[in-house]
Short mmCIF file of C-alpha atoms and ligand atoms in Angstrom, two decimals:
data_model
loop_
_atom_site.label_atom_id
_atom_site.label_comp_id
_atom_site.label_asym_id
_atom_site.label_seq_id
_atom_site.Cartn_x
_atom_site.Cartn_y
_atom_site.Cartn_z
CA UNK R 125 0.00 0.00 0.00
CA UNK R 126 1.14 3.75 -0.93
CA UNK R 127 -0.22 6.96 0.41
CA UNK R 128 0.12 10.21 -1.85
CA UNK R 129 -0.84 13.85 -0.89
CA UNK R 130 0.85 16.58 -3.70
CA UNK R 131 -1.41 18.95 -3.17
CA UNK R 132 0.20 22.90 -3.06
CA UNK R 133 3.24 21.55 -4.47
CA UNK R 134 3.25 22.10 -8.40
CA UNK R 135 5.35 20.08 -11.24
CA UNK R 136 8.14 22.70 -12.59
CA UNK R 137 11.18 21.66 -14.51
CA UNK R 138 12.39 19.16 -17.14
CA UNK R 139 12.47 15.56 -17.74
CA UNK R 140 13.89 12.91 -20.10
CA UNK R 141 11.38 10.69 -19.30
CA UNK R 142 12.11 6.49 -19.67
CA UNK R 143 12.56 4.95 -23.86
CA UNK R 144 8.97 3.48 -25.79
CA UNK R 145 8.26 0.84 -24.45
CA UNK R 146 7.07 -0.65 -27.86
CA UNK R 147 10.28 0.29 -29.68
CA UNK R 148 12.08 -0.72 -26.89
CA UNK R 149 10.78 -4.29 -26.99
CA UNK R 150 10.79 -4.26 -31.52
CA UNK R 151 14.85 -3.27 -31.19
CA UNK R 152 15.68 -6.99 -29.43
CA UNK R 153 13.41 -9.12 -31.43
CA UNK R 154 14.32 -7.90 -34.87
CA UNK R 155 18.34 -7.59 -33.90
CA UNK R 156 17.75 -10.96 -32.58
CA UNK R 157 16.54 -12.47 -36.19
CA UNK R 158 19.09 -9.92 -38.09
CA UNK R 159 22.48 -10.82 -39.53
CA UNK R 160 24.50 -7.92 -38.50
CA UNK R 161 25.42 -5.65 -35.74
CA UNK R 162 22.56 -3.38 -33.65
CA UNK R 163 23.88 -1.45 -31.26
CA UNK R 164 20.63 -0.41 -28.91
CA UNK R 165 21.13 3.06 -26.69
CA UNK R 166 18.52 4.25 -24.05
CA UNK R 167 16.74 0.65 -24.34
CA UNK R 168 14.26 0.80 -21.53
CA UNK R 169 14.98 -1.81 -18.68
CA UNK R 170 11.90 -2.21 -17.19
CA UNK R 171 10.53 -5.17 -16.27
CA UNK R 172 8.29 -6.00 -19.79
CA UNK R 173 11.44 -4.80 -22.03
CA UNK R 174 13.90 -7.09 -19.63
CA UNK R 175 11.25 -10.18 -19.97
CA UNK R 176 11.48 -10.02 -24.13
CA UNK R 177 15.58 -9.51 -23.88
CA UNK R 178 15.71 -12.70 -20.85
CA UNK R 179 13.52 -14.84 -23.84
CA UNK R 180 16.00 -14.07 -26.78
CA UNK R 181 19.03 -14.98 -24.59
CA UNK R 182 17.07 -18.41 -23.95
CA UNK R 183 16.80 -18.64 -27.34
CA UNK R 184 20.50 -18.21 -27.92
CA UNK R 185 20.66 -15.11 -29.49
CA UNK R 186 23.80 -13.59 -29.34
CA UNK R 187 22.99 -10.49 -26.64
CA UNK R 188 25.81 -8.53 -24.73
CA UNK R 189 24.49 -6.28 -22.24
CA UNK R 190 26.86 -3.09 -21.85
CA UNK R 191 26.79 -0.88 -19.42
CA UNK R 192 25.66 2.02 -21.59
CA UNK R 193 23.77 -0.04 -24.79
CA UNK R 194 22.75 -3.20 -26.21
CA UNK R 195 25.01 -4.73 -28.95
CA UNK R 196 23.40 -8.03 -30.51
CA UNK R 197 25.15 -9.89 -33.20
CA UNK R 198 22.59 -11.41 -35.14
CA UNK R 199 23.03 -14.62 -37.07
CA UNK R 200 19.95 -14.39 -39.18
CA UNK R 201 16.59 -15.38 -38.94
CA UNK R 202 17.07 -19.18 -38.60
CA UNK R 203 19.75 -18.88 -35.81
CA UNK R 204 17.63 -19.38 -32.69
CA UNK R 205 17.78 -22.60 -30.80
CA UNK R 206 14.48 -24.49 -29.05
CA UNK R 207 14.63 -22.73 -25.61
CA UNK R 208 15.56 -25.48 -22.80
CA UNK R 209 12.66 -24.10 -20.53
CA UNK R 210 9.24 -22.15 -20.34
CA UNK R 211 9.33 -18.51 -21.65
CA UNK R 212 8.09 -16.60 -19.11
CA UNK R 213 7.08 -13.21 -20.15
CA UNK R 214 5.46 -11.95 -17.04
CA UNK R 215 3.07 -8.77 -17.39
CA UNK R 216 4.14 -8.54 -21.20
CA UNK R 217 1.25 -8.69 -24.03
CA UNK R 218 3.56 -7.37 -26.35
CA UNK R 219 6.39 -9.86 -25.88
CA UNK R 220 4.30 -13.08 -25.57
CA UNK R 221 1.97 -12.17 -28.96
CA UNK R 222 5.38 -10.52 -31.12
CA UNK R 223 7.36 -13.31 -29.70
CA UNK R 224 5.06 -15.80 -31.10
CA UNK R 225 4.56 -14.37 -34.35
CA UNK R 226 8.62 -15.47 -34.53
CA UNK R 227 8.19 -19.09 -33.21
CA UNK R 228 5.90 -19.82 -35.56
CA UNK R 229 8.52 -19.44 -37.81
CA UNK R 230 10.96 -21.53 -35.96
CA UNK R 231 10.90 -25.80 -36.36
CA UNK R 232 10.65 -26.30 -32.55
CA UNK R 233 8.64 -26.53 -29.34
CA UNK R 234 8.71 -23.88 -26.99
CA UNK R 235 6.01 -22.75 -24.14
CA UNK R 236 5.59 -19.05 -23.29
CA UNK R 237 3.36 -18.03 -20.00
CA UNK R 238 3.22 -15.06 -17.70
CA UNK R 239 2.13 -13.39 -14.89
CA UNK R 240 -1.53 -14.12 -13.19
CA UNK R 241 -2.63 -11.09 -15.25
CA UNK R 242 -1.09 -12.36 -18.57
CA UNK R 243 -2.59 -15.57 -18.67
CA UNK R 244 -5.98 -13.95 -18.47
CA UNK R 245 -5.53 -12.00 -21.59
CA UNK R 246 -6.90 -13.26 -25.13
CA UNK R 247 -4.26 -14.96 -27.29
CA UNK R 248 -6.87 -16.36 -29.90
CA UNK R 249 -6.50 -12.99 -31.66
CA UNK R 250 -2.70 -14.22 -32.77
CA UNK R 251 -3.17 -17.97 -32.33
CA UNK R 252 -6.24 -18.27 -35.38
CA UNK R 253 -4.13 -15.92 -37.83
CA UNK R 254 -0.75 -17.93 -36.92
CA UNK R 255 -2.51 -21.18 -37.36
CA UNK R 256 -3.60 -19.83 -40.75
CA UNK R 257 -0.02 -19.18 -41.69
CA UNK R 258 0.70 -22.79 -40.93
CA UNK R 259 1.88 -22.88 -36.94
CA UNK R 260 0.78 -25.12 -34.09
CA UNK R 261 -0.63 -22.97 -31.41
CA UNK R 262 -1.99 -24.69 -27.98
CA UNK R 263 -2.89 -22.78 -24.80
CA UNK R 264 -5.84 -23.25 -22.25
CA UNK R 265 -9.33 -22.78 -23.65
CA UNK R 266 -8.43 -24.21 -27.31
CA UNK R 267 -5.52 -21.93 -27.51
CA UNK R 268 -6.77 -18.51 -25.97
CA UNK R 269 -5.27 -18.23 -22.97
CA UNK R 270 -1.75 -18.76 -22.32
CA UNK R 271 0.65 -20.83 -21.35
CA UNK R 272 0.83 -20.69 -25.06
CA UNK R 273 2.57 -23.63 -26.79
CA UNK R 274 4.07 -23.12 -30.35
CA UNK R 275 5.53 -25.41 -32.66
CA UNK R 276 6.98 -23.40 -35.91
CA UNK R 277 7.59 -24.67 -39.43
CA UNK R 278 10.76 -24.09 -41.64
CA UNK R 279 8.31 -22.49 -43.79
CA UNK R 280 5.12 -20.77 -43.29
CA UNK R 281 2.08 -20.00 -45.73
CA UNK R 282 0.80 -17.05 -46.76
CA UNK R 283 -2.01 -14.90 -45.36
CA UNK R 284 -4.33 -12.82 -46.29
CA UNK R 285 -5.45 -11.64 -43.36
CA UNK R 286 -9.05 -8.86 -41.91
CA UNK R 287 -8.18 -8.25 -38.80
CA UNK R 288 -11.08 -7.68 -37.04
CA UNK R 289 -9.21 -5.53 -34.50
CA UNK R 290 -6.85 -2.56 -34.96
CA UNK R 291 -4.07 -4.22 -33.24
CA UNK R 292 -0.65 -3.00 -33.63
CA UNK R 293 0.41 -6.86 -32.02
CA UNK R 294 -1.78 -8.85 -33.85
CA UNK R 295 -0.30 -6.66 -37.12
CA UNK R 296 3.37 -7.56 -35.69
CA UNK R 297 2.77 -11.16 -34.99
CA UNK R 298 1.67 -11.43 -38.49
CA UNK R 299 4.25 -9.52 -40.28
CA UNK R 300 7.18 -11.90 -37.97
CA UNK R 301 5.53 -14.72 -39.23
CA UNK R 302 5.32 -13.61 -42.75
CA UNK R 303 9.66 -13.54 -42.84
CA UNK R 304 9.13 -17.05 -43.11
CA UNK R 305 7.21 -17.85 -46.53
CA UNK R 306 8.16 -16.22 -49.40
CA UNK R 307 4.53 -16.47 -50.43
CA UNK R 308 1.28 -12.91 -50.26
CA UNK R 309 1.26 -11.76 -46.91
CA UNK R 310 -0.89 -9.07 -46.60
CA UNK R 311 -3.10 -7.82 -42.95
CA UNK R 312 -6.06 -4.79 -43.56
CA UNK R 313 -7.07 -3.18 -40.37
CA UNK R 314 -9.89 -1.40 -39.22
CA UNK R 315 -7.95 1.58 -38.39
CA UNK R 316 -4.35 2.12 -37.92
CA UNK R 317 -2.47 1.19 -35.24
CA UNK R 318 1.12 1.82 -33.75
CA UNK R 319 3.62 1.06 -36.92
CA UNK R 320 6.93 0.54 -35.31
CA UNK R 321 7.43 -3.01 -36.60
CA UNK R 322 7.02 -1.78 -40.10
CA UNK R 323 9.20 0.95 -39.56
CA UNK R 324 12.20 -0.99 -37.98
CA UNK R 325 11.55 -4.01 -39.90
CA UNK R 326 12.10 -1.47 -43.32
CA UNK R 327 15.60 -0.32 -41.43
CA UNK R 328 16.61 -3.99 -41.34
CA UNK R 329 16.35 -3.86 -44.86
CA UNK R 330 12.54 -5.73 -44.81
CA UNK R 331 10.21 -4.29 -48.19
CA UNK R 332 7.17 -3.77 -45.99
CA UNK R 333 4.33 -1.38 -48.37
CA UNK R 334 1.51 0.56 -46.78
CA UNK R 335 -1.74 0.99 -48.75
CA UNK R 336 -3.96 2.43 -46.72
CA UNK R 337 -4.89 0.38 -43.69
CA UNK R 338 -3.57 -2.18 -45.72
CA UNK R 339 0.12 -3.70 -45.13
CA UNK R 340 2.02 -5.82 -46.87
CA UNK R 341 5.54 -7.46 -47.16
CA UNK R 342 7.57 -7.56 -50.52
CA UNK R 343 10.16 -9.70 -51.93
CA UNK R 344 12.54 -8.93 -49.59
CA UNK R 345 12.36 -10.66 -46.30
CA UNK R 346 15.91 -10.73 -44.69
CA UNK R 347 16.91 -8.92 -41.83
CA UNK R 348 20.87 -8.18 -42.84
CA UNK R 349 21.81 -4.46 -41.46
CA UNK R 350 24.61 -3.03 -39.29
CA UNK R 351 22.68 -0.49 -36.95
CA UNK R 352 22.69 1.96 -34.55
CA UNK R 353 19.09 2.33 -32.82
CA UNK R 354 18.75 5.23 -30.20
CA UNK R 355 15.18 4.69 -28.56
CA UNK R 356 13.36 7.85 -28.06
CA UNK R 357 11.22 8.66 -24.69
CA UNK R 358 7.96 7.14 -24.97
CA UNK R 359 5.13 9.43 -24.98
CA UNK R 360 2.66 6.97 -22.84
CA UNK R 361 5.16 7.72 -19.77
CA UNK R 362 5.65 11.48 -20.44
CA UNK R 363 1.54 11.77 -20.83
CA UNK R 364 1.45 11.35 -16.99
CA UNK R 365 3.53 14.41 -16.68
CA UNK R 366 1.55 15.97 -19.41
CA UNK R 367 -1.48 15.69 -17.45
CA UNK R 368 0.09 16.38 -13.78
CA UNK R 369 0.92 19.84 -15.03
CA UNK R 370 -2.02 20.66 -17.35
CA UNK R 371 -3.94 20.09 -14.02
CA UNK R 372 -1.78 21.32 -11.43
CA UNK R 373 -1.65 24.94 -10.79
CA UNK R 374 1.61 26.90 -11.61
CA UNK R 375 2.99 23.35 -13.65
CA UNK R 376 5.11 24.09 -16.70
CA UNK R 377 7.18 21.12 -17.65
CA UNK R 378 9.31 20.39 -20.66
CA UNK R 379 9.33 16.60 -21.67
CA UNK R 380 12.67 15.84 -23.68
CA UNK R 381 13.01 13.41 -26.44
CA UNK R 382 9.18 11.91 -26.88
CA UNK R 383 8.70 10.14 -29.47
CA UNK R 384 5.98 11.84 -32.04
CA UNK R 385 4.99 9.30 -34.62
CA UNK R 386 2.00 10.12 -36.01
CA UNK R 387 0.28 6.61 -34.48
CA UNK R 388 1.14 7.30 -30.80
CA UNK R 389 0.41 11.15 -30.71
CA UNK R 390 -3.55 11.19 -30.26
CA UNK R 391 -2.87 12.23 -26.86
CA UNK R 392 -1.66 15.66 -28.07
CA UNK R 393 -4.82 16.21 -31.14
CA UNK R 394 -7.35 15.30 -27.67
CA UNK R 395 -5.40 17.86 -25.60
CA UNK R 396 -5.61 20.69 -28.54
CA UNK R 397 -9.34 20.54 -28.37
CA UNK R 398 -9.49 20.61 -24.80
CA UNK R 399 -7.97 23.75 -25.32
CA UNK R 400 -4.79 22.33 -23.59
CA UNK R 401 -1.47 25.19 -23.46
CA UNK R 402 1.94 23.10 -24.69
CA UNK R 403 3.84 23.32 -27.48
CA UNK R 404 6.13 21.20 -29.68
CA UNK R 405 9.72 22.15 -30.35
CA UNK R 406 12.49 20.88 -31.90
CA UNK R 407 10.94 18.34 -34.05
CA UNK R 408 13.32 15.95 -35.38
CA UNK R 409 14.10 12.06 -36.34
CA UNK R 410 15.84 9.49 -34.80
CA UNK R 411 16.04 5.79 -35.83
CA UNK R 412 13.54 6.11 -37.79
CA UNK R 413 11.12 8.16 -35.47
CA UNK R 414 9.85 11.90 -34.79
CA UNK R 415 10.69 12.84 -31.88
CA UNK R 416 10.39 16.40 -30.16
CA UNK R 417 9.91 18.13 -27.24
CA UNK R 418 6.86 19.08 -25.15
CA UNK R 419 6.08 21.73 -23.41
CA UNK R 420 2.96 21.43 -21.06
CA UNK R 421 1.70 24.42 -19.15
CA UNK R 422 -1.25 24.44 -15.97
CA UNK R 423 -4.80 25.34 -18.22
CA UNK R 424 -7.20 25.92 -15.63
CA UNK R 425 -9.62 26.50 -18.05
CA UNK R 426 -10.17 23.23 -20.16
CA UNK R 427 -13.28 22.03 -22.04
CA UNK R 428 -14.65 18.46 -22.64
CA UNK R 429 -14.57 16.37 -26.28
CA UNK R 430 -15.34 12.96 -27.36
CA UNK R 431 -12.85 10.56 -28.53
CA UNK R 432 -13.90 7.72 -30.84
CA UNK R 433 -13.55 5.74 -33.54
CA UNK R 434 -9.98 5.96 -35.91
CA UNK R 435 -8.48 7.58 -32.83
CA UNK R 436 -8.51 5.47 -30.63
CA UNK R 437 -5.70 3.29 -31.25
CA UNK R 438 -3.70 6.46 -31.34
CA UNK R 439 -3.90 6.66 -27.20
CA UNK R 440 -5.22 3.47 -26.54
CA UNK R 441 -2.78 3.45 -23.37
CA UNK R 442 -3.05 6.69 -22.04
CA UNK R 443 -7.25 6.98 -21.66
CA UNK R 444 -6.71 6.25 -18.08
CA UNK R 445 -4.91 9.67 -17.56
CA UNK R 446 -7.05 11.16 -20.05
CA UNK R 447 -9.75 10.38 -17.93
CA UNK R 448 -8.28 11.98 -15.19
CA UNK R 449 -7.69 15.25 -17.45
CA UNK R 450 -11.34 15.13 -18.36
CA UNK R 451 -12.73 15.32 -14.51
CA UNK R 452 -10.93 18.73 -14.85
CA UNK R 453 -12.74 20.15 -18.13
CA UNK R 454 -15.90 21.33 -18.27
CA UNK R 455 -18.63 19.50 -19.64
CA UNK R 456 -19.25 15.58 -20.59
CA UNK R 457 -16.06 14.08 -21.92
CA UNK R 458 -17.27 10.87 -24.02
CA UNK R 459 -14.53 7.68 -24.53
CA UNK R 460 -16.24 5.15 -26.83
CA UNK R 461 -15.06 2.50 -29.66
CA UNK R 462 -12.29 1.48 -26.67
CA UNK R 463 -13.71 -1.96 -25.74
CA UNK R 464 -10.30 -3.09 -26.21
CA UNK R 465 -9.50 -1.21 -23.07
CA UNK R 466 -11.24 -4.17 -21.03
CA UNK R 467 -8.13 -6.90 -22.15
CA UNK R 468 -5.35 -4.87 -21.30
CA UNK R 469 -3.25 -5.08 -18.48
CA UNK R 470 -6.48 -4.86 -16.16
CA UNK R 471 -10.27 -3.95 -17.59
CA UNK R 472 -9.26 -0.47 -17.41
CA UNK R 473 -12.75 0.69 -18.29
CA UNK R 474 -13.12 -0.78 -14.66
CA UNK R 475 -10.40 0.12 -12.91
CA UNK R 476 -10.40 3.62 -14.23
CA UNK R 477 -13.81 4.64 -13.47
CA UNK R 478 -14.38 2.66 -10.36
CA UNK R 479 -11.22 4.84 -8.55
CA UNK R 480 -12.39 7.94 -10.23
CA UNK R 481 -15.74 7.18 -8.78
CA UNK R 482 -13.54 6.61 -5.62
CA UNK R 483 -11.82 10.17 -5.17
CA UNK R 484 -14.56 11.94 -6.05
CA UNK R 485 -15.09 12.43 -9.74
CA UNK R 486 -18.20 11.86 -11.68
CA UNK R 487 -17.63 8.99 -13.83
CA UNK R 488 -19.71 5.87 -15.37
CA UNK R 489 -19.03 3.12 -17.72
CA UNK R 490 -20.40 2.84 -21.10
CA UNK R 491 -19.93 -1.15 -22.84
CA UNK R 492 -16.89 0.24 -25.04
CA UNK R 493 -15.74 3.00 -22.81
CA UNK R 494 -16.95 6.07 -20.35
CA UNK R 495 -18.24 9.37 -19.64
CA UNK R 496 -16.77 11.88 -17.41
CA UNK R 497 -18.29 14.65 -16.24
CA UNK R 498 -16.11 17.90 -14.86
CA UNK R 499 -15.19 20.23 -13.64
CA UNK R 500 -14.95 18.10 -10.19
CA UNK R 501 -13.31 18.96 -7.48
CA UNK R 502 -11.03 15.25 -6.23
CA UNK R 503 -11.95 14.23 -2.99
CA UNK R 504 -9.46 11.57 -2.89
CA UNK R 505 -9.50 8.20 -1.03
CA UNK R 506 -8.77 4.44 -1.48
CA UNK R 507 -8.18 3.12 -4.47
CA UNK R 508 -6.94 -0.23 -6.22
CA UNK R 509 -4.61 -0.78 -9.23
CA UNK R 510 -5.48 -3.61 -10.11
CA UNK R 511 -1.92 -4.95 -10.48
CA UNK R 512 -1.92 -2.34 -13.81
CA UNK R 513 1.01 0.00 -14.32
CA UNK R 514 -0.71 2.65 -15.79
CA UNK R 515 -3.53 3.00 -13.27
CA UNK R 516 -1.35 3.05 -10.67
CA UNK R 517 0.23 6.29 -12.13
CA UNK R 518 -2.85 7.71 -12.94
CA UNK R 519 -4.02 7.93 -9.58
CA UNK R 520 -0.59 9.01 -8.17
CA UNK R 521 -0.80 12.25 -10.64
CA UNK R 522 -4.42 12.43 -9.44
CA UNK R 523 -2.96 13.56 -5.20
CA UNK R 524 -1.23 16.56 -7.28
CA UNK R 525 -5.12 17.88 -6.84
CA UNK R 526 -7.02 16.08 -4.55
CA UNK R 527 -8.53 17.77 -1.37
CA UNK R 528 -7.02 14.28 0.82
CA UNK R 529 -4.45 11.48 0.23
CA UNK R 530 -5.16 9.17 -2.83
CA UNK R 531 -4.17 5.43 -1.14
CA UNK R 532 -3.36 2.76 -3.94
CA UNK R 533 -2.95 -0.73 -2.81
CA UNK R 534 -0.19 -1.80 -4.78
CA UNK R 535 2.05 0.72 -6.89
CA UNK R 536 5.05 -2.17 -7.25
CA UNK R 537 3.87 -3.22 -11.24
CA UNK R 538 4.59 0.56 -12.24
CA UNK R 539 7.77 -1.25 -12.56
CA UNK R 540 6.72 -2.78 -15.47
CA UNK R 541 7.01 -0.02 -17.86
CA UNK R 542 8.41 3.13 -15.77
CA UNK R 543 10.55 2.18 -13.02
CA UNK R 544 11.73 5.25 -11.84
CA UNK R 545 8.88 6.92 -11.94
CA UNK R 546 8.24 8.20 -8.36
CA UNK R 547 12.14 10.08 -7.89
CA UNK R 548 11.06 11.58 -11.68
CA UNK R 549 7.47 12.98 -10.18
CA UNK R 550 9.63 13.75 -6.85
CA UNK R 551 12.09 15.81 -9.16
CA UNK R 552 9.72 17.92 -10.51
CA UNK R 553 7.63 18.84 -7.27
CA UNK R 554 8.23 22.07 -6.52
C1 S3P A 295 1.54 -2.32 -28.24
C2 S3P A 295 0.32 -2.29 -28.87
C3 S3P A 295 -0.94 -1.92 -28.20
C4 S3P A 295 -0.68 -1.26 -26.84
C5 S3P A 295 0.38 -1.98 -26.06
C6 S3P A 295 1.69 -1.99 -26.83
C7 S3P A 295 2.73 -2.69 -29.03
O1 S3P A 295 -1.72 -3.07 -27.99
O2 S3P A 295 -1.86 -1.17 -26.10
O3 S3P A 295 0.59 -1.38 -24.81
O4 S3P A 295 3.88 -2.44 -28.59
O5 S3P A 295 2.55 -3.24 -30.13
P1 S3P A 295 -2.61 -3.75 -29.17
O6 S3P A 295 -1.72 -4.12 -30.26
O7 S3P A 295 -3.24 -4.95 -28.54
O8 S3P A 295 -3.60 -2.74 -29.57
#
């Protein structure tokens, strides 16, 4: 259990907040399968990242951890060995789905599992495509709930593949698999979702085309590039801080480094018509990414919007610090098209509204997502986290404003995806 009580103090100053997670996790499985040399700076070590580097070293993939970066000598994509135990993945969705995608291209057994949370979460949505491509998937419930067992073939078949869900995993898993058949492999989604496979796979020297919400891979299919990778800050962390000071009064704080590709930033479009004061300087690239600098100012005056359909993959993982933001606008904010939310790390359509309902703010569920009503003064009180990172930092940010402490339960999975994350809100409080 953790007690928090900012209130009075404000968030002033700068921060480099922790690498993308996502790219983070992309730069070990695709050095892994490349024939070359990646050196990896500012790879995040948090607990998910560590969980997909600890599975490619039981794999045998040449890894050497430095104390400054990452340098992986890749042997190519049929270098990895049949791992001598269970691949335990722990809290990870992205490693367990991505790293399946790759077994199924690989002529051996292996068993990945996870935490108690993990093996809750649906796996069918990988496991029915993969089987289509020619793998053996098993897990509990006819292969929808992990431990996961794959067996992989030499050589996969092709796939033509409606995903019914814009998932930037199941679109990963797919595109892994699809290195190993030289036949059509081609995945439509509903709306686009995070593209940072496509984009590294393309810097490993991959033909991956873009039509629309359509992808699909070309002729070439080998991973065979010496790189440098420098992963930028991911914006999901730095939207905590975003929040903390558009909410806080007398907050300005300048987040260094986020990453900016067009896919992550709906964060920043919902924040513009909230009327939200920040700016974005120094735009540049790196490794493939836009990255810049944001600069978030205290708004006391902030109006509500609705957030739906093609947007929503764009900040699937911050809408439970959105939410927060949104008891602090005026009028009825409206989430919907996010029944995804309720298979992520908890049912965070729950969890969020539940301990908003819990300090105070007036909050309700809808099937595929919620309405928040604001301005509302936080009472604060007892809430849970229901063992997911990202609530437990929303309702940390949430004592910068509440009238009493906010108590969470259990704040130790933050360590998941941002573990220094209370000395970096403990920096800034000034
Ligand atoms: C991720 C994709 C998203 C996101 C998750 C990370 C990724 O999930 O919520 O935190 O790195 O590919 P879905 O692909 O299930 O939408």
């Amino acid at each position: 259990m953790a007690v928090f009580h900012f209130k009075g103090k404000r968030l002033k100053g700068e921060l480099r907040v922790p690498s993308d997670k996502s790219v983070s996790h992309r730069s070990i499985m695709l050095s892994s399968i490349n024939r070359g040399e990646v050196v990896v700076r500012n790879f995040l070590p948090s607990e998910d990242c560590l969980n997909t580097l600890k599975a490619f070293v039981e794999l045998g993939a040449p890894i050497e951890k430095r104390e400054k970066e990452i340098v992986i000598k890749g042997r190519g994509k049929r270098s990895l060995k049949e791992p001598f135990d269970v691949l335990n993945l722990g809290n990870s969705g992205t490693s367990i789905r991505l790293i399946s995608g790759i077994l199924s291209g690989q002529p051996f057994y292996s068993v990945l599992t996870g935490d108690k949370y993990l093996r809750r979460r649906p796996m069918d949505r990988i496991a029915i495509p993969l089987r289509m491509m020619g793998a053996e998937i098993y897990g509990r419930e006819e292969g929808k709930y992990p431990p996961l067992t794959v067996i992989g073939k030499d050589e996969l078949k092709g796939i033509k593949y409606k995903s019914p869900k814009a998932s930037a995993q199941v679109k990963s898993a797919i595109l892994l698999a699809g290195l190993y058949t030289s036949e059509e492999v081609k995945i439509t989604e509903p709306a686009k979702s995070r593209d940072h496979t496509e984009r590294m796979l393309r810097a490993f020297g991959v033909e991956v085309i873009e039509e629309g919400l359509t992808v699909k891979l070309g002729k070439k299919r080998e991973l065979n590039a010496d790189l440098e990778i420098s992963v930028p800050a991911d914006i999901s962390s730095a939207a905590f801080f975003m929040v903390g000071a558009l909410i806080t009064p007398g907050s300005e704080v300048l987040l260094k480094e986020v990453i900016l590709n067009p896919t992550r930033t709906g964060i920043l479009r919902v924040m513009e018509r909230m009327g939200a004061e920040f700016e974005v300087l120094n735009r540049r690239e790196s490794s493939g990414e836009e990255v810049g600098d944001i600069l978030v100012r205290y708004t006391p005056e902030l109006r509500a919007t609705v957030i739906e359909g093609e947007e929503i993959p764009t900040l699937i993982d911050e809408i439970p610090v959105i939410a927060l933001l949104a008891t602090q606008a005026e009028g009825e904010t409206v989430i919907k098209d996010a029944a995804e939310l309720r298979v992520k790390e908890s049912d965070r359509i729950k969890s969020t509204v539940e301990n908003l309902k819990n300090i105070g703010a007036q909050a309700e569920e809808l099937p595929d997502g919620m309405v928040i009503r604001g301005k509302t003064p936080l009472k604060g009180g007892k809430v849970s986290s229901f063992g997911d990172h990202r609530i437990a930092m929303t309702f940390t940010v949430a004592s910068l404003i509440t009238e009493n402490p906010v108590e969470i339960d259990d704040t130790a999975c933050i360590s998941t995806s941002y573990p220094g994350f209370f000395d970096d809100i403990k920096e800034l409080l000034k």
